[in-house]
Amino acid sequence: MRAKRQKVYKRAMHSYQTAFGFRTPYQILLDGDFVQEGLNNKIYMKDILPSTLMGPTKQLITSCAIAELRSKGDDFSGAVIASKRFERRRCRHVEPVSSAQCIKEIIDKDNPHNYCIASQDADLRKFLRSVPGVPLIHINRSVVVLEPPSKATKIKMAQLEKAKTLPNEKELSFMQKKKKQLKDQEKKAATQDGNGEAKEAASKKRKRKGPKQPNPLSMKKKKKQPPPAPKPKASENASSSVPGENTDN
């Protein structure tokens, strides 16, 4: 495998790890046609799949997929034998269904078991691209290919990345509790202010103003002024003004 492709695949699987919780060994669910195509191209799955996903892998196949291979006749007998080397993934089907239908039901709406799907069924892969978090593998001209993350997967990855920046449930509960406490405090303070203003208004109303008292300075008694000294008469002034006058005639 080329170094450039290895980097692309490694980056893709790292994205699945961080966003959806994929862990090694990666669990790969194979369909019968993928097993048959591997035999046709002499691909040894237990070697090529770990190098494709850049990590240890575990290959699984369902009873429905093996039953489908058997139903195709002797040309697929080699694939039936090869399938028995893989770990059997139990499904709930008592009567076998098609490999595609079986895989769809296992993956469901959100791939809860973090399976990678290795399939040559183009219709199945098209359907699984609509399910977020499903790595898809197929064989193209004897080369095992890991498809780029689908549009649905990229959208889900972006949503999960954005969710990391938002408060979690515990933090959100704490913030709501704190907000309620602040609102209660503001309400209590407003009630106290209202009561104080009402009391002050009532106190002013109870105080009635009496009649206006006179200015104490205006009531102060005036001091009596002493009477002016009497002016001397004019005759007295004239007699007293002639010195040495003889009174005897």
Tab-separated table of C-alpha atoms in Angstrom:
chain	number	residue	atom	x	y	z
A	1	MET	CA	0.000	0.000	0.000
A	2	ARG	CA	1.230	3.463	-0.871
A	3	ALA	CA	2.308	5.769	1.922
A	4	LYS	CA	-0.178	8.461	0.879
A	5	ARG	CA	-3.084	6.010	1.040
A	6	GLN	CA	-1.898	4.743	4.408
A	7	LYS	CA	-2.007	8.282	5.814
A	8	VAL	CA	-5.528	8.811	4.456
A	9	TYR	CA	-6.777	5.536	5.962
A	10	LYS	CA	-5.068	6.198	9.277
A	11	ARG	CA	-6.634	9.659	9.468
A	12	ALA	CA	-10.053	8.226	8.636
A	13	MET	CA	-9.897	5.560	11.346
A	14	HIS	CA	-8.653	8.122	13.846
A	15	SER	CA	-11.763	10.183	13.071
A	16	TYR	CA	-13.960	7.148	13.738
A	17	GLN	CA	-12.141	6.589	17.010
A	18	THR	CA	-12.503	10.138	18.329
A	19	ALA	CA	-16.070	10.717	17.098
A	20	PHE	CA	-17.743	7.322	17.520
A	21	GLY	CA	-15.539	5.438	19.962
A	22	PHE	CA	-14.077	2.793	17.626
A	23	ARG	CA	-11.360	0.709	19.279
A	24	THR	CA	-8.886	-1.920	18.169
A	25	PRO	CA	-9.205	-4.663	17.285
A	26	TYR	CA	-11.607	-3.243	14.711
A	27	GLN	CA	-14.576	-5.557	14.158
A	28	ILE	CA	-15.190	-6.166	10.456
A	29	LEU	CA	-18.461	-7.735	9.382
A	30	LEU	CA	-18.037	-9.421	5.989
A	31	ASP	CA	-20.618	-10.517	3.461
A	32	GLY	CA	-20.275	-13.646	1.304
A	33	ASP	CA	-19.489	-11.795	-1.919
A	34	PHE	CA	-16.547	-10.018	-0.272
A	35	VAL	CA	-15.145	-13.374	0.843
A	36	GLN	CA	-15.591	-14.783	-2.684
A	37	GLU	CA	-13.927	-11.744	-4.276
A	38	GLY	CA	-11.014	-12.109	-1.877
A	39	LEU	CA	-10.533	-15.730	-2.972
A	40	ASN	CA	-10.727	-14.756	-6.633
A	41	ASN	CA	-7.943	-12.186	-6.129
A	42	LYS	CA	-5.929	-14.391	-3.742
A	43	ILE	CA	-6.262	-11.888	-0.909
A	44	TYR	CA	-5.457	-13.209	2.544
A	45	MET	CA	-7.949	-11.338	4.717
A	46	LYS	CA	-6.166	-11.699	8.040
A	47	ASP	CA	-3.138	-9.887	6.608
A	48	ILE	CA	-4.626	-7.300	4.284
A	49	LEU	CA	-7.447	-6.004	6.508
A	50	PRO	CA	-5.195	-4.958	9.436
A	51	SER	CA	-2.886	-3.124	7.026
A	52	THR	CA	-5.891	-1.405	5.435
A	53	LEU	CA	-7.368	-0.170	8.725
A	54	MET	CA	-3.944	0.529	10.213
A	55	GLY	CA	-4.601	-1.596	13.291
A	56	PRO	CA	-5.526	-5.065	14.579
A	57	THR	CA	-8.812	-6.446	13.266
A	58	LYS	CA	-11.329	-9.171	13.989
A	59	GLN	CA	-13.236	-10.676	11.044
A	60	LEU	CA	-16.848	-11.725	11.602
A	61	ILE	CA	-19.549	-13.261	9.416
A	62	THR	CA	-23.197	-14.111	10.050
A	63	SER	CA	-24.976	-17.424	9.561
A	64	CYS	CA	-27.215	-15.709	7.018
A	65	ALA	CA	-24.169	-14.774	4.899
A	66	ILE	CA	-22.860	-18.353	4.971
A	67	ALA	CA	-26.311	-19.711	4.093
A	68	GLU	CA	-26.439	-17.320	1.146
A	69	LEU	CA	-23.070	-18.601	-0.108
A	70	ARG	CA	-24.282	-22.212	0.131
A	71	SER	CA	-27.387	-21.325	-1.849
A	72	LYS	CA	-25.220	-20.127	-4.768
A	73	GLY	CA	-23.888	-23.585	-5.559
A	74	ASP	CA	-20.544	-25.312	-5.919
A	75	ASP	CA	-18.802	-22.284	-7.399
A	76	PHE	CA	-18.949	-20.693	-3.949
A	77	SER	CA	-17.941	-23.759	-1.933
A	78	GLY	CA	-14.450	-22.340	-1.431
A	79	ALA	CA	-15.943	-19.174	0.038
A	80	VAL	CA	-18.082	-21.304	2.360
A	81	ILE	CA	-14.973	-23.078	3.644
A	82	ALA	CA	-13.070	-19.784	4.018
A	83	SER	CA	-15.999	-18.224	5.916
A	84	LYS	CA	-15.776	-20.887	8.594
A	85	ARG	CA	-12.377	-19.498	9.596
A	86	PHE	CA	-13.974	-16.238	10.673
A	87	GLU	CA	-15.711	-15.649	13.969
A	88	ARG	CA	-19.463	-16.251	13.760
A	89	ARG	CA	-21.584	-13.217	14.506
A	90	ARG	CA	-24.924	-14.336	15.855
A	91	CYS	CA	-28.053	-12.813	14.369
A	92	ARG	CA	-31.665	-13.170	15.435
A	93	HIS	CA	-32.862	-14.868	12.264
A	94	VAL	CA	-34.163	-18.405	12.692
A	95	GLU	CA	-34.779	-18.646	8.966
A	96	PRO	CA	-31.868	-17.189	6.966
A	97	VAL	CA	-32.372	-13.884	5.162
A	98	SER	CA	-30.142	-12.248	2.587
A	99	SER	CA	-26.712	-11.152	3.752
A	100	ALA	CA	-27.605	-7.520	2.945
A	101	GLN	CA	-30.811	-7.630	4.996
A	102	CYS	CA	-29.029	-9.277	7.910
A	103	ILE	CA	-26.283	-6.632	7.951
A	104	LYS	CA	-28.813	-3.779	7.699
A	105	GLU	CA	-30.623	-5.039	10.780
A	106	ILE	CA	-27.381	-5.406	12.735
A	107	ILE	CA	-26.192	-1.905	11.846
A	108	ASP	CA	-29.646	-0.438	12.475
A	109	LYS	CA	-29.773	3.395	12.596
A	110	ASP	CA	-26.535	4.169	14.411
A	111	ASN	CA	-24.163	1.177	14.244
A	112	PRO	CA	-24.275	0.561	18.024
A	113	HIS	CA	-21.529	-2.088	17.972
A	114	ASN	CA	-19.075	-0.028	15.883
A	115	TYR	CA	-18.762	-2.511	13.035
A	116	CYS	CA	-16.807	-1.925	9.848
A	117	ILE	CA	-18.597	-3.461	6.852
A	118	ALA	CA	-16.732	-5.292	4.099
A	119	SER	CA	-19.113	-5.839	1.194
A	120	GLN	CA	-19.170	-6.104	-2.578
A	121	ASP	CA	-22.883	-5.247	-2.642
A	122	ALA	CA	-23.075	-1.719	-4.109
A	123	ASP	CA	-26.707	-1.264	-3.035
A	124	LEU	CA	-25.891	-2.254	0.530
A	125	ARG	CA	-22.975	0.163	0.675
A	126	LYS	CA	-25.172	2.937	-0.723
A	127	PHE	CA	-27.711	2.310	2.036
A	128	LEU	CA	-25.044	2.211	4.755
A	129	ARG	CA	-23.636	5.576	3.659
A	130	SER	CA	-26.795	7.112	5.092
A	131	VAL	CA	-25.949	5.698	8.529
A	132	PRO	CA	-23.412	7.826	10.454
A	133	GLY	CA	-20.251	6.119	11.643
A	134	VAL	CA	-19.997	3.052	9.387
A	135	PRO	CA	-16.561	2.455	7.777
A	136	LEU	CA	-17.089	0.744	4.411
A	137	ILE	CA	-14.614	-1.593	2.710
A	138	HIS	CA	-14.720	-3.199	-0.723
A	139	ILE	CA	-12.332	-4.764	-3.234
A	140	ASN	CA	-11.583	-2.868	-6.425
A	141	ARG	CA	-9.318	-4.551	-8.972
A	142	SER	CA	-7.651	-6.750	-6.367
A	143	VAL	CA	-7.093	-3.748	-4.042
A	144	VAL	CA	-8.889	-3.544	-0.699
A	145	VAL	CA	-10.306	-0.021	-0.422
A	146	LEU	CA	-11.502	1.874	2.639
A	147	GLU	CA	-14.073	4.421	1.517
A	148	PRO	CA	-13.839	8.030	2.755
A	149	PRO	CA	-16.322	8.917	5.513
A	150	SER	CA	-19.788	9.460	4.031
A	151	LYS	CA	-21.665	12.766	4.067
A	152	ALA	CA	-23.900	11.554	6.911
A	153	THR	CA	-20.803	10.568	8.881
A	154	LYS	CA	-19.134	13.955	8.356
A	155	ILE	CA	-22.277	15.804	9.458
A	156	LYS	CA	-22.497	13.686	12.601
A	157	MET	CA	-18.810	14.228	13.330
A	158	ALA	CA	-19.288	18.005	13.088
A	159	GLN	CA	-22.280	17.838	15.435
A	160	LEU	CA	-20.356	15.787	17.974
A	161	GLU	CA	-17.395	18.165	17.786
A	162	LYS	CA	-19.674	21.152	18.371
A	163	ALA	CA	-21.351	19.407	21.296
A	164	LYS	CA	-17.977	19.193	23.060
A	165	THR	CA	-17.898	22.996	23.361
A	166	LEU	CA	-21.370	23.141	24.938
A	167	PRO	CA	-22.005	22.568	28.669
A	168	ASN	CA	-22.775	18.991	29.605
A	169	GLU	CA	-25.883	17.932	31.516
A	170	LYS	CA	-24.265	18.417	34.925
A	171	GLU	CA	-22.900	21.852	34.036
A	172	LEU	CA	-26.238	22.882	32.526
A	173	SER	CA	-28.096	21.833	35.678
A	174	PHE	CA	-25.665	23.841	37.827
A	175	MET	CA	-26.063	26.912	35.606
A	176	GLN	CA	-29.858	26.708	35.758
A	177	LYS	CA	-29.757	26.351	39.548
A	178	LYS	CA	-27.424	29.343	39.836
A	179	LYS	CA	-29.642	31.409	37.552
A	180	LYS	CA	-32.699	30.593	39.686
A	181	GLN	CA	-30.855	31.620	42.858
A	182	LEU	CA	-29.920	34.976	41.317
A	183	LYS	CA	-33.509	35.588	40.224
A	184	ASP	CA	-34.781	34.746	43.709
A	185	GLN	CA	-32.251	37.137	45.260
A	186	GLU	CA	-33.258	39.934	42.891
A	187	LYS	CA	-36.928	39.320	43.622
A	188	LYS	CA	-36.290	39.369	47.374
A	189	ALA	CA	-34.283	42.590	47.130
A	190	ALA	CA	-37.032	44.231	45.067
A	191	THR	CA	-39.647	43.184	47.639
A	192	GLN	CA	-37.565	44.610	50.485
A	193	ASP	CA	-37.083	47.906	48.635
A	194	GLY	CA	-40.815	48.118	47.981
A	195	ASN	CA	-41.640	47.482	51.629
A	196	GLY	CA	-39.161	50.164	52.747
A	197	GLU	CA	-40.639	52.740	50.410
A	198	ALA	CA	-44.170	51.883	51.562
A	199	LYS	CA	-43.179	52.255	55.220
A	200	GLU	CA	-41.515	55.584	54.561
A	201	ALA	CA	-44.586	56.865	52.723
A	202	ALA	CA	-46.856	55.689	55.535
A	203	SER	CA	-44.619	57.366	58.130
A	204	LYS	CA	-44.764	60.671	56.277
A	205	LYS	CA	-48.517	60.368	55.995
A	206	ARG	CA	-48.899	59.847	59.748
A	207	LYS	CA	-46.901	63.003	60.556
A	208	ARG	CA	-49.315	65.955	60.368
A	209	LYS	CA	-48.038	69.477	60.305
A	210	GLY	CA	-49.420	71.812	63.105
A	211	PRO	CA	-50.071	75.579	62.838
A	212	LYS	CA	-47.114	77.603	61.817
A	213	GLN	CA	-45.323	79.095	64.841
A	214	PRO	CA	-44.202	82.742	64.779
A	215	ASN	CA	-40.584	83.583	64.381
A	216	PRO	CA	-39.087	83.771	67.905
A	217	LEU	CA	-37.002	86.792	66.878
A	218	SER	CA	-40.137	88.720	65.998
A	219	MET	CA	-41.518	88.123	69.509
A	220	LYS	CA	-38.494	89.568	71.315
A	221	LYS	CA	-39.350	92.721	73.353
A	222	LYS	CA	-37.824	95.905	72.138
A	223	LYS	CA	-35.468	97.713	74.550
A	224	LYS	CA	-36.723	101.098	75.874
A	225	GLN	CA	-34.612	104.031	74.746
A	226	PRO	CA	-33.791	106.701	77.538
A	227	PRO	CA	-35.557	110.092	76.999
A	228	PRO	CA	-33.382	112.780	75.432
A	229	ALA	CA	-31.933	115.524	77.760
A	230	PRO	CA	-34.026	118.784	77.771
A	231	LYS	CA	-32.585	121.672	75.783
A	232	PRO	CA	-31.711	124.905	77.840
A	233	LYS	CA	-34.041	127.887	77.414
A	234	ALA	CA	-32.918	130.877	75.384
A	235	SER	CA	-33.288	133.499	78.291
A	236	GLU	CA	-31.093	131.463	80.484
A	237	ASN	CA	-28.506	131.280	77.831
A	238	ALA	CA	-28.583	135.056	77.351
A	239	SER	CA	-28.215	135.955	81.012
A	240	SER	CA	-25.424	133.651	81.545
A	241	SER	CA	-23.534	135.029	78.612
A	242	VAL	CA	-22.955	138.787	80.143
A	243	PRO	CA	-20.150	138.666	82.684
A	244	GLY	CA	-19.742	141.327	85.568
A	245	GLU	CA	-23.240	142.854	85.100
A	246	ASN	CA	-24.401	144.901	88.208
A	247	THR	CA	-27.817	144.048	89.364
A	248	ASP	CA	-28.230	147.111	91.619
A	249	ASN	CA	-29.753	150.273	90.175
